[in-house]
PDB file of C-alpha atoms in Angstrom:
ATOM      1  CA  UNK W1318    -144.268 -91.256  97.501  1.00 87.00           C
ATOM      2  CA  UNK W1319    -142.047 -87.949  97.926  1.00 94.00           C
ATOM      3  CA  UNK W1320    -143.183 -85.279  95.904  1.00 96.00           C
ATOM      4  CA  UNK W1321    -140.744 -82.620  95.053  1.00 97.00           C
ATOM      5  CA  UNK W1322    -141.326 -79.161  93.226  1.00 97.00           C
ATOM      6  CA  UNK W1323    -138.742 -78.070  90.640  1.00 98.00           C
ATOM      7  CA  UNK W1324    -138.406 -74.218  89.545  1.00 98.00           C
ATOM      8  CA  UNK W1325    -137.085 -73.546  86.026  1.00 98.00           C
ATOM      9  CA  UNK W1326    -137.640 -71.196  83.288  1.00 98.00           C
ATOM     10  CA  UNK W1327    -137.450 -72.280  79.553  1.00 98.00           C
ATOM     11  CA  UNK W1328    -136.773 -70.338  76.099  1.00 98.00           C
ATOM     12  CA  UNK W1329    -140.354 -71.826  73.928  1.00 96.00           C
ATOM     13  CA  UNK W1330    -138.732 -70.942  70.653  1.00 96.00           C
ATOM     14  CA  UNK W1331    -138.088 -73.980  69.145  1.00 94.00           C
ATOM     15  CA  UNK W1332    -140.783 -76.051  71.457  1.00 96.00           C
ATOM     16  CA  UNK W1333    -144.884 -76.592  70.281  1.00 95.00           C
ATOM     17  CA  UNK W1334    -145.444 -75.491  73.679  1.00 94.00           C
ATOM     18  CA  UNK W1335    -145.188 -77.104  77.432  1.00 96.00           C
ATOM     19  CA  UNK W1336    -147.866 -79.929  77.227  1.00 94.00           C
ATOM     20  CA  UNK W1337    -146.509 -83.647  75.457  1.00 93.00           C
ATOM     21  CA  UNK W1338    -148.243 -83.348  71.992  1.00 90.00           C
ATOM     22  CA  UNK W1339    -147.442 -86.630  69.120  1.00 90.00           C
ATOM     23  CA  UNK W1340    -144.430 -86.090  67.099  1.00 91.00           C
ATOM     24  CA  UNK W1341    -143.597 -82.456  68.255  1.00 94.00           C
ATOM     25  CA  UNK W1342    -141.156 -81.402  71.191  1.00 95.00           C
ATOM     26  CA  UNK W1343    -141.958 -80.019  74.342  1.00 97.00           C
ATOM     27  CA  UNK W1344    -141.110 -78.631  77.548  1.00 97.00           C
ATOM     28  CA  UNK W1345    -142.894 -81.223  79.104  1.00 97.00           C
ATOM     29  CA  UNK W1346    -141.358 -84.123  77.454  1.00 97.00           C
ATOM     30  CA  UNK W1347    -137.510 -82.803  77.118  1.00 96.00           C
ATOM     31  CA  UNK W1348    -138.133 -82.263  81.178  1.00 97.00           C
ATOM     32  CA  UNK W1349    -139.552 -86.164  81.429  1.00 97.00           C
ATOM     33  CA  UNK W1350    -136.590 -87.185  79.381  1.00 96.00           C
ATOM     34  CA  UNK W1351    -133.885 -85.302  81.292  1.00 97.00           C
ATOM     35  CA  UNK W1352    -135.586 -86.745  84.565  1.00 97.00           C
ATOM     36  CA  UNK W1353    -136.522 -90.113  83.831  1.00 97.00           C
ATOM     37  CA  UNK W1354    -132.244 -90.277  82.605  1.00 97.00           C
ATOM     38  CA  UNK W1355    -131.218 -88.836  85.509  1.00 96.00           C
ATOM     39  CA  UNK W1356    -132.555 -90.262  88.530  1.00 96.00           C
ATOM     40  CA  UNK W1357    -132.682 -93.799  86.589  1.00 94.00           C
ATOM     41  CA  UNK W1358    -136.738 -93.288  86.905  1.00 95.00           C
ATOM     42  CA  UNK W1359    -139.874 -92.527  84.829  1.00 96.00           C
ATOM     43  CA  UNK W1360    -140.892 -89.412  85.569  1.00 96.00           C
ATOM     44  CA  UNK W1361    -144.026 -87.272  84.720  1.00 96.00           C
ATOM     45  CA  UNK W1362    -144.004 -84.097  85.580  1.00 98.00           C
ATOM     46  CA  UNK W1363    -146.846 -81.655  85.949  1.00 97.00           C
ATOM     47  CA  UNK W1364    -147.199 -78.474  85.300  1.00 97.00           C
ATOM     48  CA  UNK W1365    -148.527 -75.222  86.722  1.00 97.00           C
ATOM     49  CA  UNK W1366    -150.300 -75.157  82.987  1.00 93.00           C
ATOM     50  CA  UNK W1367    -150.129 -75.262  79.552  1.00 92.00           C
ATOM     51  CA  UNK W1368    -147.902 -72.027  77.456  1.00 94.00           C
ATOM     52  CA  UNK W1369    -148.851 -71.959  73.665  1.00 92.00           C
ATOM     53  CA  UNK W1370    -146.143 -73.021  71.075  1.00 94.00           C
ATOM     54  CA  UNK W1371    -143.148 -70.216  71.461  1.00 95.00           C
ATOM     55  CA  UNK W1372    -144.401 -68.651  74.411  1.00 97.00           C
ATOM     56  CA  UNK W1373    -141.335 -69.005  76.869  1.00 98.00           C
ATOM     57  CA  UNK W1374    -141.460 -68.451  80.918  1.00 98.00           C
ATOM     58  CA  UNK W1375    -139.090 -66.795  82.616  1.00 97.00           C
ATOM     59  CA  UNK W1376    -140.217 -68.663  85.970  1.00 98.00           C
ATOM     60  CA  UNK W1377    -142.130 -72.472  86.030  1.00 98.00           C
ATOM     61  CA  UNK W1378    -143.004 -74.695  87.948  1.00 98.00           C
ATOM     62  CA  UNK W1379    -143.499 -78.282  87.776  1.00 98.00           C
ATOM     63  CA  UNK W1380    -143.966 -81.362  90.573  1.00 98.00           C
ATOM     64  CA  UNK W1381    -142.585 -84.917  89.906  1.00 98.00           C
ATOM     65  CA  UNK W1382    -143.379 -87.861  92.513  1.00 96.00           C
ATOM     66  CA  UNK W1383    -140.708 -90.511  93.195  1.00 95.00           C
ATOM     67  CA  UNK W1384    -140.365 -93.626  94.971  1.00 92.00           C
ATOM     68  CA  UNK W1385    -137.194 -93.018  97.476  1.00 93.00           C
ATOM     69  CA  UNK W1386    -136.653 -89.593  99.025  1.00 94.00           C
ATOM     70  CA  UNK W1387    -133.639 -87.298  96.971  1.00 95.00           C
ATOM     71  CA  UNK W1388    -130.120 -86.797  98.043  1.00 94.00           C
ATOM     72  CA  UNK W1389    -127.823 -84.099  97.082  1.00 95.00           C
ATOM     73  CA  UNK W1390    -130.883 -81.807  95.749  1.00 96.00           C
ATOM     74  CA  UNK W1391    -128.005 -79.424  94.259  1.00 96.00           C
ATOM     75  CA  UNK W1392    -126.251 -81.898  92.813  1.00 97.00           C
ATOM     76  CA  UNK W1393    -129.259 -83.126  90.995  1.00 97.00           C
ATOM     77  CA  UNK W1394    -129.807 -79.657  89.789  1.00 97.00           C
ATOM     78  CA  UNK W1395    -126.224 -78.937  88.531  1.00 97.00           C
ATOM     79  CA  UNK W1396    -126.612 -82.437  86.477  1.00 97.00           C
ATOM     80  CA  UNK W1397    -129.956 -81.884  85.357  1.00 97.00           C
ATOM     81  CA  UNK W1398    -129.274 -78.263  83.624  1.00 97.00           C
ATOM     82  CA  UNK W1399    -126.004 -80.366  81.763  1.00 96.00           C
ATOM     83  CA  UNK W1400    -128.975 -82.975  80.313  1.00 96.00           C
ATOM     84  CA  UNK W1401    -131.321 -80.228  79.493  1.00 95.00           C
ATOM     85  CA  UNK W1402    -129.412 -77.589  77.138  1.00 86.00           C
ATOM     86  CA  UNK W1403    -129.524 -74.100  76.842  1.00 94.00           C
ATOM     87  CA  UNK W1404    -132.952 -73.776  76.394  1.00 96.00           C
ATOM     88  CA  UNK W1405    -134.354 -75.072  79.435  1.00 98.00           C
ATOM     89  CA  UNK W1406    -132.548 -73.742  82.979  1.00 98.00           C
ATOM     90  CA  UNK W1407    -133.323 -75.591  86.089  1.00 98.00           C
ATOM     91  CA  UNK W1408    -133.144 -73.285  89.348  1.00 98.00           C
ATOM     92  CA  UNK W1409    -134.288 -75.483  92.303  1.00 97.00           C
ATOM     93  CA  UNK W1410    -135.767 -78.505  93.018  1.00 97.00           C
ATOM     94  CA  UNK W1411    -137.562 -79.308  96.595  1.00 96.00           C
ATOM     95  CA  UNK W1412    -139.744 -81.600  98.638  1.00 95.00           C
ATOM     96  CA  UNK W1413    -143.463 -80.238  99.450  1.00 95.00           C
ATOM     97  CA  UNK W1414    -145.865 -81.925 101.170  1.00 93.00           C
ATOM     98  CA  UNK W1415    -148.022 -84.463  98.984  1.00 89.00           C
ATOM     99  CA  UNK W1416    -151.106 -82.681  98.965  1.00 92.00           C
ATOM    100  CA  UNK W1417    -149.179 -79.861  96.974  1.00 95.00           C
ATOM    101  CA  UNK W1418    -149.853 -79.084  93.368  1.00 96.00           C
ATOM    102  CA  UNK W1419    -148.068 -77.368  90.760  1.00 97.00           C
ATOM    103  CA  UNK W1420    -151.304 -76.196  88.845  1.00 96.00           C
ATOM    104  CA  UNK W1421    -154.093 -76.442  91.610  1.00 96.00           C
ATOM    105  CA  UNK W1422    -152.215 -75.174  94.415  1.00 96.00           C
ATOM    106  CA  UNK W1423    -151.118 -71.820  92.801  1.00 97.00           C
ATOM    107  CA  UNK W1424    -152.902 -68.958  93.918  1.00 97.00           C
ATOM    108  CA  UNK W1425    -151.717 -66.604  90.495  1.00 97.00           C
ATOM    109  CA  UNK W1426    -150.131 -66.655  87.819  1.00 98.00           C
ATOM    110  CA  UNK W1427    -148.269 -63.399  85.823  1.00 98.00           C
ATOM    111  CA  UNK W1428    -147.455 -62.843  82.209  1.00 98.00           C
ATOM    112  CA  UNK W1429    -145.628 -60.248  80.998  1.00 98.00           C
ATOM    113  CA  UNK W1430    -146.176 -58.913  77.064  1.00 98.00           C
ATOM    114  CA  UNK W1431    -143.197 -57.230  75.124  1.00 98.00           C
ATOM    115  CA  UNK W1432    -143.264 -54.335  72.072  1.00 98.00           C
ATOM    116  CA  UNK W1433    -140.258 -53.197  70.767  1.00 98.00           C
ATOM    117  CA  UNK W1434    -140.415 -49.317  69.964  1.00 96.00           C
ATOM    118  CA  UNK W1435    -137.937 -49.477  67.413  1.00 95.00           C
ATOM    119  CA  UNK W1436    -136.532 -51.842  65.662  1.00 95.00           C
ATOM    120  CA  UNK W1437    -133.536 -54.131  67.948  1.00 96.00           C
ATOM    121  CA  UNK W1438    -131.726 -56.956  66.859  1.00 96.00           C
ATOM    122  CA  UNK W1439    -131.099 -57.744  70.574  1.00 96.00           C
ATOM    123  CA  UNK W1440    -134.837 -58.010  71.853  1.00 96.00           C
ATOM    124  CA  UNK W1441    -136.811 -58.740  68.234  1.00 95.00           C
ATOM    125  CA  UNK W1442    -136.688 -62.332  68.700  1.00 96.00           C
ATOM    126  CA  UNK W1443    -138.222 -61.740  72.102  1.00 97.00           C
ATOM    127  CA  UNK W1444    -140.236 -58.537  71.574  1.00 98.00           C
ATOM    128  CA  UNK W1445    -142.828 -57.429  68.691  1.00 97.00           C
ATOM    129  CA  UNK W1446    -143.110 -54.123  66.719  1.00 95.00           C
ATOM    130  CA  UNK W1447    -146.205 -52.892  65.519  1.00 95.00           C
ATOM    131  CA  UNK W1448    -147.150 -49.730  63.327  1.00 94.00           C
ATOM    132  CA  UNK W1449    -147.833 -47.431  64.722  1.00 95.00           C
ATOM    133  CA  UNK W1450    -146.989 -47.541  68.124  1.00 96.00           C
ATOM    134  CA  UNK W1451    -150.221 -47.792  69.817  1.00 97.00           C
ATOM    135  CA  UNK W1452    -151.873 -44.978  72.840  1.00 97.00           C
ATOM    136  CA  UNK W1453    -150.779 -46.235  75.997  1.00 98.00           C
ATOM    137  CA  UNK W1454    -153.028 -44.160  78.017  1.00 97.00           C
ATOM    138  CA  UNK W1455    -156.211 -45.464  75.951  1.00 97.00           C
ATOM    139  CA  UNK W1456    -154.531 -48.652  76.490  1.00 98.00           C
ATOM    140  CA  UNK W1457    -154.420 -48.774  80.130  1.00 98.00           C
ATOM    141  CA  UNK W1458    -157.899 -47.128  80.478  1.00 98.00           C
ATOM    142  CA  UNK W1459    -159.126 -50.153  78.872  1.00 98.00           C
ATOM    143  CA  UNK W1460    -157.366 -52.340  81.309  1.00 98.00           C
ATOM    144  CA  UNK W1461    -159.531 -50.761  83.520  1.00 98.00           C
ATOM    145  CA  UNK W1462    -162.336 -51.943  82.421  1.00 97.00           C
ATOM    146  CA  UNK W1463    -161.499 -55.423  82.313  1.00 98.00           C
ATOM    147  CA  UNK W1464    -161.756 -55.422  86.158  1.00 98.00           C
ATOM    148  CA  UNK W1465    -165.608 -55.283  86.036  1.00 97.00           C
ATOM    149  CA  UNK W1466    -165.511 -58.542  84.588  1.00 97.00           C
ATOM    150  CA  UNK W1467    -164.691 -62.071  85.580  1.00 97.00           C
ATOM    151  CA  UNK W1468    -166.059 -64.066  82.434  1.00 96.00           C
ATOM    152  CA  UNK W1469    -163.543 -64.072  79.657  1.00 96.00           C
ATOM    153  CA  UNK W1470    -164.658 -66.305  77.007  1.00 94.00           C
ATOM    154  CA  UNK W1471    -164.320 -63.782  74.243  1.00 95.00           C
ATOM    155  CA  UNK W1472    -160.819 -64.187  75.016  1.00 96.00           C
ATOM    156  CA  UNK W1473    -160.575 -67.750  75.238  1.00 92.00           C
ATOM    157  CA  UNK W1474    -159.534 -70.462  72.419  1.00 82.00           C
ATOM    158  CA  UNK W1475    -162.759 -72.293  71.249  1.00 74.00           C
ATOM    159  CA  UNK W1476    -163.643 -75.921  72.369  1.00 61.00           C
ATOM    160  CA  UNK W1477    -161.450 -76.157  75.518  1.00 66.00           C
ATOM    161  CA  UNK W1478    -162.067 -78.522  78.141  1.00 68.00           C
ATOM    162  CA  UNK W1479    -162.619 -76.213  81.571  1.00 75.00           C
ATOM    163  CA  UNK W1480    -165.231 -76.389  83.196  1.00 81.00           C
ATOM    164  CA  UNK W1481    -165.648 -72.400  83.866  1.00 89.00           C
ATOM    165  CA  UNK W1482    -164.182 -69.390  81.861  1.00 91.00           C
ATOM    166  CA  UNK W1483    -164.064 -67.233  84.763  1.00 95.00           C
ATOM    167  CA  UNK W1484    -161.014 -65.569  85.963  1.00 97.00           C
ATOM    168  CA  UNK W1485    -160.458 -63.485  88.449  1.00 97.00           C
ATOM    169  CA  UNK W1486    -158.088 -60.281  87.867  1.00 98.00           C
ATOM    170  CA  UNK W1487    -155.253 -58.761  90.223  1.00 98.00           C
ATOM    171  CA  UNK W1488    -153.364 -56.574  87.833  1.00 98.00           C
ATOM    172  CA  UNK W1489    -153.452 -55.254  84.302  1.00 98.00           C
ATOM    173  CA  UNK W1490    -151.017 -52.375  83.168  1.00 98.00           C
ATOM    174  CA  UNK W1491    -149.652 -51.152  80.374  1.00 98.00           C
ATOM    175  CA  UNK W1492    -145.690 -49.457  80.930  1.00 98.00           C
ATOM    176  CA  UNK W1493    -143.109 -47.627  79.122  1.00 98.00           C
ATOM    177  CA  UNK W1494    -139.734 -48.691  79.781  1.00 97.00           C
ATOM    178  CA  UNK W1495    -138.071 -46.544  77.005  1.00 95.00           C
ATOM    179  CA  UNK W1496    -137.528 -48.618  74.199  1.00 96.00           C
ATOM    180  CA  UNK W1497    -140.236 -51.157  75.046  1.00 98.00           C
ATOM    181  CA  UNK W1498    -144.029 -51.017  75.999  1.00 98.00           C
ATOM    182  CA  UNK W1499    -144.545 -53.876  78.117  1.00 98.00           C
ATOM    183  CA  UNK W1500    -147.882 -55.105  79.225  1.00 98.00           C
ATOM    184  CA  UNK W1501    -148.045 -56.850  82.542  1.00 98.00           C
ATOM    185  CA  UNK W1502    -151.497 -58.780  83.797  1.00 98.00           C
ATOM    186  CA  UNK W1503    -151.709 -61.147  86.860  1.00 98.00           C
ATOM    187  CA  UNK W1504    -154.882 -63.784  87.950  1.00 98.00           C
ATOM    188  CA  UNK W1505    -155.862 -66.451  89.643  1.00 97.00           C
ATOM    189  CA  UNK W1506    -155.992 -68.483  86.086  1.00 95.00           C
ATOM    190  CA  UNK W1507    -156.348 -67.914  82.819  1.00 96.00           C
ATOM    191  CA  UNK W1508    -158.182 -69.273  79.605  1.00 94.00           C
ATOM    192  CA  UNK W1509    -156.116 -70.730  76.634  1.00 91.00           C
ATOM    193  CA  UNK W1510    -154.672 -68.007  74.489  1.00 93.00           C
ATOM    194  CA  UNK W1511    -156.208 -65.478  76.784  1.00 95.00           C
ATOM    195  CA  UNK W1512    -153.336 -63.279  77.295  1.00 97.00           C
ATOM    196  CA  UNK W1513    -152.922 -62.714  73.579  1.00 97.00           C
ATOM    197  CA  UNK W1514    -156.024 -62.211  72.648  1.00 96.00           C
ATOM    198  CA  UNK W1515    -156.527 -59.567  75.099  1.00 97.00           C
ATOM    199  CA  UNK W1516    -153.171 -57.723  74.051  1.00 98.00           C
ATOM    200  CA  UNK W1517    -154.200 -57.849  70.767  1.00 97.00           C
ATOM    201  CA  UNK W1518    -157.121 -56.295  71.231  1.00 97.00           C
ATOM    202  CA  UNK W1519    -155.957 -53.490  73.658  1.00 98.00           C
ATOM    203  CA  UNK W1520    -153.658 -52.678  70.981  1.00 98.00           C
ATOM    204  CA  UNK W1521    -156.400 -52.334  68.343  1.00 97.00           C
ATOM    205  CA  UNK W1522    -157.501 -49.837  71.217  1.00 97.00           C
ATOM    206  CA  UNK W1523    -154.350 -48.195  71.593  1.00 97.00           C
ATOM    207  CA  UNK W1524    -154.089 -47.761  67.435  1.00 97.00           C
ATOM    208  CA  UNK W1525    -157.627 -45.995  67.377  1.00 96.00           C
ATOM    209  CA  UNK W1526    -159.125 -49.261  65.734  1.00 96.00           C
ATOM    210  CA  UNK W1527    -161.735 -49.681  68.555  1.00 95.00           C
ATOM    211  CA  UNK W1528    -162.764 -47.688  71.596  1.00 95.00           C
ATOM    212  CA  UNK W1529    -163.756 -48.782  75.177  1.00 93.00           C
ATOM    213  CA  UNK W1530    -167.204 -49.011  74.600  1.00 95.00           C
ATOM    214  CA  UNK W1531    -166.510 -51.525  72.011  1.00 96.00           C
ATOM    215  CA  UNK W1532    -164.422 -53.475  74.410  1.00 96.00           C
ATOM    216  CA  UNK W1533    -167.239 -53.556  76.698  1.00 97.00           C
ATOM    217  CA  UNK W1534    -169.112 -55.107  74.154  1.00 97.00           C
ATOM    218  CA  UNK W1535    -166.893 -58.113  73.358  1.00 96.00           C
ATOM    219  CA  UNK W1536    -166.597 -59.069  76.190  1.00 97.00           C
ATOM    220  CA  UNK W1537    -170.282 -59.281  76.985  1.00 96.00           C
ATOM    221  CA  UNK W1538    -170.375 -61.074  73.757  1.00 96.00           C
ATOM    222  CA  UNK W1539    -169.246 -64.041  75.053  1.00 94.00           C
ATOM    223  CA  UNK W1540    -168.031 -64.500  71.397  1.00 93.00           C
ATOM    224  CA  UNK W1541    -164.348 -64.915  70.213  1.00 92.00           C
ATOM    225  CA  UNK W1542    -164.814 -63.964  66.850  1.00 92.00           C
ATOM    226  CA  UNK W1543    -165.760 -60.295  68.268  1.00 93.00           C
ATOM    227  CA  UNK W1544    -162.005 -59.657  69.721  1.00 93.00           C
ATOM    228  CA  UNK W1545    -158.698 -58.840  68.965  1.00 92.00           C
ATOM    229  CA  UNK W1546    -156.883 -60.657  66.488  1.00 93.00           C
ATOM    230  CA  UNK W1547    -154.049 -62.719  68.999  1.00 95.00           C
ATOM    231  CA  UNK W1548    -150.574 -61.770  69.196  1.00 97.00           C
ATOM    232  CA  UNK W1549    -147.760 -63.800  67.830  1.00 96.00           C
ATOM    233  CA  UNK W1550    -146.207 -65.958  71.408  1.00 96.00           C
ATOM    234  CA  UNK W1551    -142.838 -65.476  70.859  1.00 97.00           C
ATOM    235  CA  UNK W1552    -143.430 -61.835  72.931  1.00 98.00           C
ATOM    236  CA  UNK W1553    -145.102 -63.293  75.744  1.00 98.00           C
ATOM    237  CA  UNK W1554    -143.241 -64.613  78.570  1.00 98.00           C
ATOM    238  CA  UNK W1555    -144.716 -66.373  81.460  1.00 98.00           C
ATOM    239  CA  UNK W1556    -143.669 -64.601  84.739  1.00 98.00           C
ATOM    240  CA  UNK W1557    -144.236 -65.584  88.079  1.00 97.00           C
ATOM    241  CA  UNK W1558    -146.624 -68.455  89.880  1.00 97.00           C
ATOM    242  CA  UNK W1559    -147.215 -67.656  93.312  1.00 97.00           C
ATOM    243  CA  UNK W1560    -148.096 -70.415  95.956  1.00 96.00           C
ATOM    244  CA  UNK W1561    -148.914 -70.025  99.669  1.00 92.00           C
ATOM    245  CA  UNK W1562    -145.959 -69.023 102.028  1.00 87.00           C
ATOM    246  CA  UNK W1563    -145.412 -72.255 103.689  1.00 80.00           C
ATOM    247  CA  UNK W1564    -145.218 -74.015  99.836  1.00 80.00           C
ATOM    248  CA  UNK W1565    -141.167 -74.698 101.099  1.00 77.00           C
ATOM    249  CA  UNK W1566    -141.539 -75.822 104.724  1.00 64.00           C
ATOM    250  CA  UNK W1567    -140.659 -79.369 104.616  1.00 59.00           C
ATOM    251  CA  UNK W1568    -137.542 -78.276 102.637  1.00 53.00           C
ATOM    252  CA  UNK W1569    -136.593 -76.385 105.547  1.00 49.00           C
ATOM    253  CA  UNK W1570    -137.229 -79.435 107.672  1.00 50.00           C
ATOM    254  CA  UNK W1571    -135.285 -81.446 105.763  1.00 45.00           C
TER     255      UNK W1571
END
């Protein structure tokens, strides 16, 4: 069966996340829906991984098998985005070769963390403020430190299903954009609720609440209950998902 790859980016306010869950909406399941309508076909789609209820991404990706080969791939995507609202925008959709994954064949993903540092009606829905403003050079020396480790379970939600709670890190910054402090961290996976449990607790870092060595402690913990309290998700935005370079080669075959 073809299997095709289809880019999109979604606004998780009003969605329990991207995974199908009973009784609640999802990204997953409005995309299924939209699909399944469309191209007269169930469709499942899978994701490049779960987001937590109001965490948006500004770039997904998701595959979909089907039984006859697509037509008119922009066409498709023109009608699709009509189905799927304003919350959910569909940017491309192409073949890959069958083998490819939208979860296991990424080689990183990149989240990006927002704080508002004043108060603005145009960002607050998608940005937090905290008091006070935290040190963003104790901040990124902490980030620092998170590179001598690849075992993240202090960061992790309890009683998940993975098989390992290693991660390995690329990036982990803290910048000042002016009116925002945005936190930026990139790996080749990451643990459920990971990303705001570590901003939360580089922020009680930044706000004096805890120091480095402290930080080195939690994390050798192994122990949730030792970190950072997490960070609300509507701030946290879902970045980029790299694949390997040839990822689009049959759709320039095609």
């Amino acid at each position: 069966m073809p299997r095709y790859f289809i880019e999109l980016a979604y606004n998780g306010s009003n969605y329990h996340g991207w995974q199908i869950q009973p009784g609640t909406p999802t990204v997953q399941e409005e995309l299924n829906r939209a699909l399944s309508i469309l191209l007269r076909e169930d469709i499942n789609v899978v994701g490049a991984g779960r987001t937590d209820t109001g965490v948006h991404a500004s770039f997904y990706v998701a595959h979909f098998d089907i039984a006859d080969p697509l037509t008119g791939l922009e066409q498709i995507v023109y009608k699709l985005n009509r189905i799927t609202g304003k919350a959910i925008a569909i940017y491309d959709i192409y073949i890959v070769e069958s083998g490819m994954h939208a979860r296991f064949s990424a080689l990183s993903r990149t989240y990006k963390y927002y704080i508002d540092k004043q108060k603005d009606p145009f960002t607050c829905d998608y940005a937090w403020k905290v008091y006070p403003l935290p040190d963003i050079g104790k901040m990124n020396e902490a980030c620092r430190i998170l590179f001598e480790y690849t075992d993240f379970t202090s960061f992790s939600k309890l009683h998940t299903d993975v098989k390992t709670n290693d991660c390995i890190l690329y990036e982990a910054y803290w910048e000042d954009t002016g009116k925002q402090l945005v936190f930026t961290i990139k790996a080749n996976r990451f643990l459920r609720n990971m990303v705001r449990a570590v901003v939360g607790t580089l922020l009680e870092i930044g706000q004096g609440k805890m120091n480095t060595t402290e930080l080195r402690q939690i994390i050798e913990s192994k122990n949730r209950c030792n970190a950072g309290t997490s960070v609300p998700g509507n701030a946290l935005f879902l970045y980029n998902i790299e694949y390997p370079e040839n990822i689009r080669d049959l759709k320039n075959k095609s």
